[in-house]
Coordinates of C-alpha atoms and ligand atoms in Angstrom, one line a residue:
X20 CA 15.5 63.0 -53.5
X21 CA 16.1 62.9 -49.9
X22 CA 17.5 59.2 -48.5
X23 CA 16.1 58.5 -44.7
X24 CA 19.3 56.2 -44.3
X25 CA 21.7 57.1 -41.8
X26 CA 25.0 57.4 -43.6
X27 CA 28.0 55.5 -42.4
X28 CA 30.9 57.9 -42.9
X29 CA 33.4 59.5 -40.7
X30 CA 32.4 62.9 -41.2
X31 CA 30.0 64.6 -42.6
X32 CA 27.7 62.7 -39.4
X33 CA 24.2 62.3 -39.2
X34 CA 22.4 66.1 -38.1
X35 CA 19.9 65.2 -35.5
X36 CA 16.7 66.8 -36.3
X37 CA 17.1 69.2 -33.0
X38 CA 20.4 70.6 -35.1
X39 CA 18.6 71.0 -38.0
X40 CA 15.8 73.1 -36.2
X41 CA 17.9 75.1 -34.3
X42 CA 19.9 76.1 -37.7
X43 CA 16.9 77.6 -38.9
X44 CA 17.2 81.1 -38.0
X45 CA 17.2 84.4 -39.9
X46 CA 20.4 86.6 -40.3
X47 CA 21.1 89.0 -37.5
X48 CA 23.2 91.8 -36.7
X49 CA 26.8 90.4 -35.9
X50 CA 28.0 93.7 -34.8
X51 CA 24.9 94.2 -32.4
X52 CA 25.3 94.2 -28.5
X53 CA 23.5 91.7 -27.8
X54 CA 25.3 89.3 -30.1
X55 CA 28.2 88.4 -27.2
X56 CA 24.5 86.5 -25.5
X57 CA 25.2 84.2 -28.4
X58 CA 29.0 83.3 -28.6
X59 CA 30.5 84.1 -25.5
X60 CA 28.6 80.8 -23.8
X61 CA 29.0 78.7 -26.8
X62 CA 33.2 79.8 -26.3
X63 CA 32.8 78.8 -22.4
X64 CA 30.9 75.7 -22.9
X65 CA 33.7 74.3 -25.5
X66 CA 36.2 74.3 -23.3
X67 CA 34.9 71.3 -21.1
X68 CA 34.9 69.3 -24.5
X69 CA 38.7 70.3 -25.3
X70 CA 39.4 69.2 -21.7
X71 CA 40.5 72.9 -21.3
X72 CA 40.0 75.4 -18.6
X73 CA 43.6 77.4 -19.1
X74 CA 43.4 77.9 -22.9
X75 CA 40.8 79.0 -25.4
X76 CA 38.6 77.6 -28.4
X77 CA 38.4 80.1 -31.8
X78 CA 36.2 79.6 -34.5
X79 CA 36.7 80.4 -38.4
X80 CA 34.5 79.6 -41.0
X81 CA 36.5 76.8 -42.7
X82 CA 36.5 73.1 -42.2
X83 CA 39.2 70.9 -40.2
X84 CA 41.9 71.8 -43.2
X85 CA 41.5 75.4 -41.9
X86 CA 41.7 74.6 -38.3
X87 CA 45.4 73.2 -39.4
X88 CA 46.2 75.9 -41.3
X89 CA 45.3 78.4 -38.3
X90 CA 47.1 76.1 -35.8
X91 CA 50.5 76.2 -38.1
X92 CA 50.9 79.7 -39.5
X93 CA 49.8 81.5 -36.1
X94 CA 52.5 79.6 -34.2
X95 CA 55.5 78.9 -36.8
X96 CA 57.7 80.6 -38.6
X97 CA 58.9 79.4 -42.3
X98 CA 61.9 77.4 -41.9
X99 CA 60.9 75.8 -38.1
X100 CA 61.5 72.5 -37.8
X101 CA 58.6 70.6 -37.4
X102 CA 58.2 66.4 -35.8
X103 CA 55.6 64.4 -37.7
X104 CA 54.4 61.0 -38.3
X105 CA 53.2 59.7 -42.0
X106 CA 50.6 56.8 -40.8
X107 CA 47.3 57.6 -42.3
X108 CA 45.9 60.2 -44.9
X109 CA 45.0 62.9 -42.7
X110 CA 48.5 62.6 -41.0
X111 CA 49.9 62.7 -44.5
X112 CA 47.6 65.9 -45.5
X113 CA 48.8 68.0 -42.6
X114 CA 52.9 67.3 -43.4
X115 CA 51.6 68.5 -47.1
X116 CA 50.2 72.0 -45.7
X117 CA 53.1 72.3 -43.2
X118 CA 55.5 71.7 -46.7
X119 CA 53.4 74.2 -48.0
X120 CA 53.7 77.0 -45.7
X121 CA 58.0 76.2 -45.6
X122 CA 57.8 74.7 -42.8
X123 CA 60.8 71.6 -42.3
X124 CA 59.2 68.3 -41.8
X125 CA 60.9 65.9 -40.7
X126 CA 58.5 62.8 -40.9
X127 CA 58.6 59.5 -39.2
X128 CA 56.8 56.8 -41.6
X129 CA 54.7 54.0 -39.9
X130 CA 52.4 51.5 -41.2
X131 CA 49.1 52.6 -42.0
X132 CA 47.3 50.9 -39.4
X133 CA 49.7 51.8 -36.8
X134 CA 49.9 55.4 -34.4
X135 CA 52.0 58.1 -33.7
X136 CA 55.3 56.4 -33.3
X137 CA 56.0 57.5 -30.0
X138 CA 59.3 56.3 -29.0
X139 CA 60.8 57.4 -32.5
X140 CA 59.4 60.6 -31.2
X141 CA 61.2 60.0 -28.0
X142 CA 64.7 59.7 -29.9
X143 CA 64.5 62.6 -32.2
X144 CA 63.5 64.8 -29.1
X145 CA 65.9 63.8 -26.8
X146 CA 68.7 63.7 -29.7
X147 CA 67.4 67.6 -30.4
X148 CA 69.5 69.1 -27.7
X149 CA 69.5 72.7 -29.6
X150 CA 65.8 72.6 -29.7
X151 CA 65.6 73.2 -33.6
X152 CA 62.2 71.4 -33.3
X153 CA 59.9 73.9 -32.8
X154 CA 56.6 71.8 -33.0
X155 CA 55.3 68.3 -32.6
X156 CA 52.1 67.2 -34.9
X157 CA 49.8 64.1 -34.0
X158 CA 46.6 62.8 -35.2
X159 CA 44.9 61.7 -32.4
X160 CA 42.5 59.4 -34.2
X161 CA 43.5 58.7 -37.6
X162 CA 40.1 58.6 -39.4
X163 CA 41.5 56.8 -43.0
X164 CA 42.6 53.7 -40.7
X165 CA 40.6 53.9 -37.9
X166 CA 43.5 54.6 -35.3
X167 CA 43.7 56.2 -32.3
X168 CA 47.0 57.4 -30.9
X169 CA 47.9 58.1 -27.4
X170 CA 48.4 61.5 -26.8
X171 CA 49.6 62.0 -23.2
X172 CA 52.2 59.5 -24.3
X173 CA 53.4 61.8 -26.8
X174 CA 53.5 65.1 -23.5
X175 CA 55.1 62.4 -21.9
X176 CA 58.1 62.1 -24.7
X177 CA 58.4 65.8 -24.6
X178 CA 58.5 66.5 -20.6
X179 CA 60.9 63.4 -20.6
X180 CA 63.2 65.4 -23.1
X181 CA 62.6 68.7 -21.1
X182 CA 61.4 69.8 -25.1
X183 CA 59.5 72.9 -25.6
X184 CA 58.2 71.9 -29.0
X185 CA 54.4 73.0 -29.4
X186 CA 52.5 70.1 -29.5
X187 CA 49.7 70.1 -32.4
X188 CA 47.4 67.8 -32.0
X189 CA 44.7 66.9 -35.0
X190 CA 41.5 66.1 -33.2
X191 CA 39.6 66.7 -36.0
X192 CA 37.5 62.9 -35.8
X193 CA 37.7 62.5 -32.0
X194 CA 37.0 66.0 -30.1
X195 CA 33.8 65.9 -29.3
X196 CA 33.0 61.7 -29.2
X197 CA 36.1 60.5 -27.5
X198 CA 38.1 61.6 -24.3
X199 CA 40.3 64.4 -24.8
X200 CA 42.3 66.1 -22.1
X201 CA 44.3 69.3 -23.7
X202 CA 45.4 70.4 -20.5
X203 CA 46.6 67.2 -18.5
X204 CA 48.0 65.6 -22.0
X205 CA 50.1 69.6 -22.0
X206 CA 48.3 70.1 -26.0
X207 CA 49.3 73.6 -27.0
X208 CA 47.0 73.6 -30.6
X209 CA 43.8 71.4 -30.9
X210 CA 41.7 71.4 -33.9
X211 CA 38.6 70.1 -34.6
X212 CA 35.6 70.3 -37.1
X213 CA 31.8 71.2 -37.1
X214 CA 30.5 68.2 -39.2
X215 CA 32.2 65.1 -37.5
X216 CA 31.4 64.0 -32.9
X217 CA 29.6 68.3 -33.3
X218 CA 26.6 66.8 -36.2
X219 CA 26.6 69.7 -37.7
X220 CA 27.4 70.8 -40.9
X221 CA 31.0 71.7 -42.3
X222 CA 31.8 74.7 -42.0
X223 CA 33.5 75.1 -38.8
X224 CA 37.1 75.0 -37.9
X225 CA 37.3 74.5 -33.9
X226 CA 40.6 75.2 -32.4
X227 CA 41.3 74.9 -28.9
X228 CA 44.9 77.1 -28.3
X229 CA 47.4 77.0 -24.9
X230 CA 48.4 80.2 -23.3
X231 CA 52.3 78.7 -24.9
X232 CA 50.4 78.9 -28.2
X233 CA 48.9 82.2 -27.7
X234 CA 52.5 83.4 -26.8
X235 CA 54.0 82.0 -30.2
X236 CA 51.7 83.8 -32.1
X237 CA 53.7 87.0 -31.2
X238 CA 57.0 85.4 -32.9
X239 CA 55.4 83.4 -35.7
X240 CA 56.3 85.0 -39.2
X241 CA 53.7 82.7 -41.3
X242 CA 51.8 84.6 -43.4
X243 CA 48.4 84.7 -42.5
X244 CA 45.4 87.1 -42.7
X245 CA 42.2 85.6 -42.8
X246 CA 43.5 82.9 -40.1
X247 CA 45.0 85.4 -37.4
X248 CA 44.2 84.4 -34.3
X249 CA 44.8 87.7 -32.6
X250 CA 42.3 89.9 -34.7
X251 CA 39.8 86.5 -34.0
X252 CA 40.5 86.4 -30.5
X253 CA 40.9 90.3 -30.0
X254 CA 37.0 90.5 -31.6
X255 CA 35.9 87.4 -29.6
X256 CA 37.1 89.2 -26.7
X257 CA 34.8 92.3 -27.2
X258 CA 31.8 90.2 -28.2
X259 CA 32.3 89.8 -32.1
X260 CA 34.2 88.6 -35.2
X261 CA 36.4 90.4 -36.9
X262 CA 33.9 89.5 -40.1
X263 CA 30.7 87.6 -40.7
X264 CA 30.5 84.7 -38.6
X265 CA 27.8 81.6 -39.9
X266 CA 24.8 82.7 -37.6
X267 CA 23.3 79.5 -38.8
X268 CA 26.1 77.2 -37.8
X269 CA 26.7 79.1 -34.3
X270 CA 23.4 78.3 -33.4
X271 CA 23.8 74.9 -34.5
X272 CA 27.2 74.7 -32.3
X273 CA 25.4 76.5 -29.2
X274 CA 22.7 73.1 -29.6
X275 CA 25.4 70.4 -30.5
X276 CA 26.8 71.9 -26.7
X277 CA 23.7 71.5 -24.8
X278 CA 23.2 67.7 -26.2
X279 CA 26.6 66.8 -25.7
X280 CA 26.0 68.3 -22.1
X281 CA 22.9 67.1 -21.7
X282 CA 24.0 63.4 -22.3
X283 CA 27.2 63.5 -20.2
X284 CA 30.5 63.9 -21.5
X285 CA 31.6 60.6 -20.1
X286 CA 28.4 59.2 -21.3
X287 CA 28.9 60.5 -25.1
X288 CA 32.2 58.3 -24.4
X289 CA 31.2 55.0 -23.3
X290 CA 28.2 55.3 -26.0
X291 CA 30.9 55.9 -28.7
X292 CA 32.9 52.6 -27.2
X293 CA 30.0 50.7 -27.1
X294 CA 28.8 51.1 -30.6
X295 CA 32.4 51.0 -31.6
X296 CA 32.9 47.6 -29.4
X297 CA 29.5 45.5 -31.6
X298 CA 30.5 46.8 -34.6
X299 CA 34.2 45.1 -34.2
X300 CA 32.6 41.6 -32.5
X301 CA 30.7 41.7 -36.4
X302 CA 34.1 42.3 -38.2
X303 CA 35.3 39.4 -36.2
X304 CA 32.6 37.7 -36.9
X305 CA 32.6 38.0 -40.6
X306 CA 36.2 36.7 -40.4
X307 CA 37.9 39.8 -41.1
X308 CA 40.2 41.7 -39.6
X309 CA 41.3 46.1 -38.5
X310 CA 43.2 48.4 -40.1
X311 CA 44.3 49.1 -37.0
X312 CA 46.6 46.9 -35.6
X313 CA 46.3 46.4 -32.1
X314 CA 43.1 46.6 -29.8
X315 CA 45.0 49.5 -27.8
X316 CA 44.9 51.7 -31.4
X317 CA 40.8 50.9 -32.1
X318 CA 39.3 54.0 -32.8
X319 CA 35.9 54.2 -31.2
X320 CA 34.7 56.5 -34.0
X321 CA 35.4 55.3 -37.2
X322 CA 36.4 51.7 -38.6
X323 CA 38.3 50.6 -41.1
X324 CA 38.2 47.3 -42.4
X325 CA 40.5 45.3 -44.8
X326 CA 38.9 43.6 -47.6
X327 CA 40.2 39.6 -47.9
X328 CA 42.9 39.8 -50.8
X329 CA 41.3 39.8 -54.4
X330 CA 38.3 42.1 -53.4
X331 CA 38.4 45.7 -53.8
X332 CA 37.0 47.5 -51.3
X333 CA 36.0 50.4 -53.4
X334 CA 33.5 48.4 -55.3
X335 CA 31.7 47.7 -51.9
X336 CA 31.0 50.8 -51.3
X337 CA 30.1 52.2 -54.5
X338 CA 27.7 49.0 -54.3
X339 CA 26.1 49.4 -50.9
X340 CA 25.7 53.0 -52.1
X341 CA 24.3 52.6 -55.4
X342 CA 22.0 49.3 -54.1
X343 CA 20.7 50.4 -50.6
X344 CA 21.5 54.1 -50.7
X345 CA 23.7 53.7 -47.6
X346 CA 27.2 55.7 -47.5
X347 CA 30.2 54.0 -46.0
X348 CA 33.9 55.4 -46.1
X349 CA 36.0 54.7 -49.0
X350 CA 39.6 53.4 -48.4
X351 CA 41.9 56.5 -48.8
X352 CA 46.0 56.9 -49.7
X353 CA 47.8 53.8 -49.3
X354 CA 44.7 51.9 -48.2
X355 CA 42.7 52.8 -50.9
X356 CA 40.6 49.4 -52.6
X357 CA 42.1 47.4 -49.3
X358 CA 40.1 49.2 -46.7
X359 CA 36.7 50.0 -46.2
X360 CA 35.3 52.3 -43.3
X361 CA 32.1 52.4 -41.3
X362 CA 32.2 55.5 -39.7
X363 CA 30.3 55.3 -36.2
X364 CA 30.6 58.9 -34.3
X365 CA 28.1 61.9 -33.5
X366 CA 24.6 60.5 -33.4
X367 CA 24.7 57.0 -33.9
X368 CA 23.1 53.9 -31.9
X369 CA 23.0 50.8 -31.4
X370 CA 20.0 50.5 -33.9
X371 CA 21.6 52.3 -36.5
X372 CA 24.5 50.7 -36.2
X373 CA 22.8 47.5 -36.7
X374 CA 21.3 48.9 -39.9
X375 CA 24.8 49.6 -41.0
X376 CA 25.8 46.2 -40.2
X377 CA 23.2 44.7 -41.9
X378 CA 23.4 46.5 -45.0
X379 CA 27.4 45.9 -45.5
X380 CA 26.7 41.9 -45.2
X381 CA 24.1 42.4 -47.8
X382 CA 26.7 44.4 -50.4
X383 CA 29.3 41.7 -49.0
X384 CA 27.4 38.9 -49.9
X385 CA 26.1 40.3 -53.3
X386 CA 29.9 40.6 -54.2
X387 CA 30.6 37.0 -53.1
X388 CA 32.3 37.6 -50.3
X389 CA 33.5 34.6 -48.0
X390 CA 30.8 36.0 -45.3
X391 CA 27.6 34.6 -43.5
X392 CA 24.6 36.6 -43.9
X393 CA 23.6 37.5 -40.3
X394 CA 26.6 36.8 -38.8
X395 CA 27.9 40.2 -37.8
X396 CA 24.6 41.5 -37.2
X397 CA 24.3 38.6 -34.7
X398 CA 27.6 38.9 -33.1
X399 CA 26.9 42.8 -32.5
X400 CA 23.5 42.2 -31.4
X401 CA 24.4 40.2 -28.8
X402 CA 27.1 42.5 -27.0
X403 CA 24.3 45.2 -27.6
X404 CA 21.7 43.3 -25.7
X405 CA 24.7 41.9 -23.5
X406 CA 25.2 46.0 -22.7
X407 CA 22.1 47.6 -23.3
X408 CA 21.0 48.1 -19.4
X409 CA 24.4 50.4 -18.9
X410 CA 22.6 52.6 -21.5
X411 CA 19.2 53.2 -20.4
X412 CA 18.9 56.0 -17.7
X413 CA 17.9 54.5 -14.4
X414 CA 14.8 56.1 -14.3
X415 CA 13.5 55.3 -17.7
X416 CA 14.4 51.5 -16.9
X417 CA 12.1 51.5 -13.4
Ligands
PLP1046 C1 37.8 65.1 -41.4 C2 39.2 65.2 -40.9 C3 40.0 66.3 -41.2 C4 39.6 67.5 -41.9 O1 38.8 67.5 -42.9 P1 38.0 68.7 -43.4 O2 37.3 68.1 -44.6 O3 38.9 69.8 -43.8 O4 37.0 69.2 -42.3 C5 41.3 66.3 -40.6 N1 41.7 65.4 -39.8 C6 41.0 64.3 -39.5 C7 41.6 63.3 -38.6 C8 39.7 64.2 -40.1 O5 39.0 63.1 -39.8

């Protein structure tokens, strides 16, 4: 049975209806002429999203977990060494691919909750006066703790040391709903996903790649077939894929575009904020506190909340699910049972996130939690109404 609920986690996002239409299509001809009339404007108009204009976006059938592989093995060579921070399970699953692929991590641990530990960074970089580092991984928003990390701080590190370490940058829950700058912040490999600020489906892996990148794919001796960039961006270039591209979810992307256009980049921004900003005055509200640990690190996409000691978070959600057919984030890794997660990116408003709201303090207080019924709904609906005039249009408000 279909649920009408919106669901609450990080990724896969609600599909607005208009997404869903414009994936109905039939199959067509790939290899036809006229097939460049499709991609070639949906490669332009991702640029402005990666904050690009001197590199390129590729697309491969795969999800985020792809989009790292692609990044890794088209720019490495087994052996590199390779600068990374352990802070959060998607941080944690991208050292396990690099390991994977024979890569040499050496990781920097920080508290789940914190980001990219920057000036640890700082050390190792400027202590690497051979330049054995040949690449520098961050999460820009840590989607298991609800962290966002600053990434120009992390350029900064490496122009400081004079480094020329790649910089791989996992943007997987924040391209598309938060700023992201690949050219000023200097990102050499950005990857994102279909199904998380695009509303579409999985099934995309969405890398934005640096001219430095495109050069390191000439040395890199990582295996890789189904992932090479060159064939992908040698077919892109003459209007095709080196195999069958997803018609459906191409279509879908070429819409997400034109909404996310349509809105205003810097409005799909402050909207995110906004609906971030009411759904943390409820957490305070209800007495609890972030994952994250600082108001700097809040993640405008995704929230992760600690459970008070003695509850476990994973019953919560299992409950809200099971209950009122809502989905919210499970803890994951070292978080796991302390942390739940309302994820709040792609479409999403104030109104749903007030249904969201609503609906945890309901599974809350059914589990006799120390929380007010109400009280985080009220606290939210406040700074909405508080806010609500910066988001109506001007005309539609006279
Ligand atoms: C969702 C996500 C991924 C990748 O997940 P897939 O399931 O492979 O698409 C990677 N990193 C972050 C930060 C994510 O949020």
């Amino acid at each position: 049975m279909s649920n009408p609920n919106p669901i609450f986690i990080p990724g896969p996002t609600n599909i607005p209806e208009r997404l869903r239409r414009a994936m109905d299509v039939a199959s067509r001809d790939h290899r036809a002429p006229d097939f460049v009339d499709l991609i070639r404007p949906v490669f332009e108009n991702l640029k402005p999203v990666f904050g690009t204009s001197a590199g390129q976006v590729v697309l491969f059938p795969a999800t985020g977990t792809g989009g790292w592989e692609a990044a890794i093995t088209n720019t490495l060579s087994p052996g590199d060494t390779v600068l990374a921070a352990r802070h959060g399970m998607f941080s944690q699953r991208w050292i396990d691919l690099c390991r994977r692929h024979g890569l040499d991590m050496r990781v920097f641990e920080a508290p789940w909750g914190e980001g990219v530990p920057v000036e640890a960074f700082a050390k190792a970089l400027a202590a690497d006066t051979d330049h054995r580092i040949k690449a520098v991984l961050a999460t820009h928003n840590e989607t298991a703790t609800g962290v966002r990390s600053d990434i120009a701080a992390v350029r900064q590190a490496l122009t400081v040391a004079d480094h020329p370490a790649l910089l791989c940058v996992d943007g997987v829950s924040s391209i598309g709903s938060l700023d992201f700058r690949m050219d000023e912040w200097g990102v050499d490999l950005a990857v994102a996903g279909s199904q998380k600020g695009f509303m579409l489906p999985a099934g995309l892996a969405i890398v934005g790649v640096s001219p430095k990148a495109r050069a390191a794919m000439e040395t890199a001796t990582c295996p890789r077939a189904f992932f090479d960039m060159r064939d992908m961006m040698a077919a892109n270039a003459a209007g095709s894929f080196p195999y069958t591209p997803s018609v459906p979810l191409l279509c879908g992307l070429r819409e997400s575009l034109a909404m996310l256009a349509e809105e205003g980049r810097e409005a799909v921004h402050a909207r995110h904020h906004r609906i971030a900003e009411g759904v943390r005055r409820a957490v305070a509200a209800w007495g609890l506190s972030l994952c994250a640990r600082r108001p700097a690190l809040y993640s405008d996409t995704v929230t992760a909340i600690l459970v008070p000691d003695g509850y476990d978070a994973g019953a919560l959600v299992a409950h809200a699910y099971t209950r009122y057919g809502v989905p919210f984030g499970i803890g994951l890794g070292d978080v796991a049972g302390t942390v739940f997660r309302i994820g709040h990116l792609g479409q999403m408003t104030d109104v749903m996130a007030l249904s969201g709201l609503a609906t945890a303090e309901m599974a809350m207080v059914d589990l006799g939690y120390p929380i007010t019924l109400g009280s985080g709904v009220a606290a939210a609906q406040a700074y909405y109404r508080e806010t609500a005039a910066h988001a109506v249009p001007a005309a539609a408000a006279a």
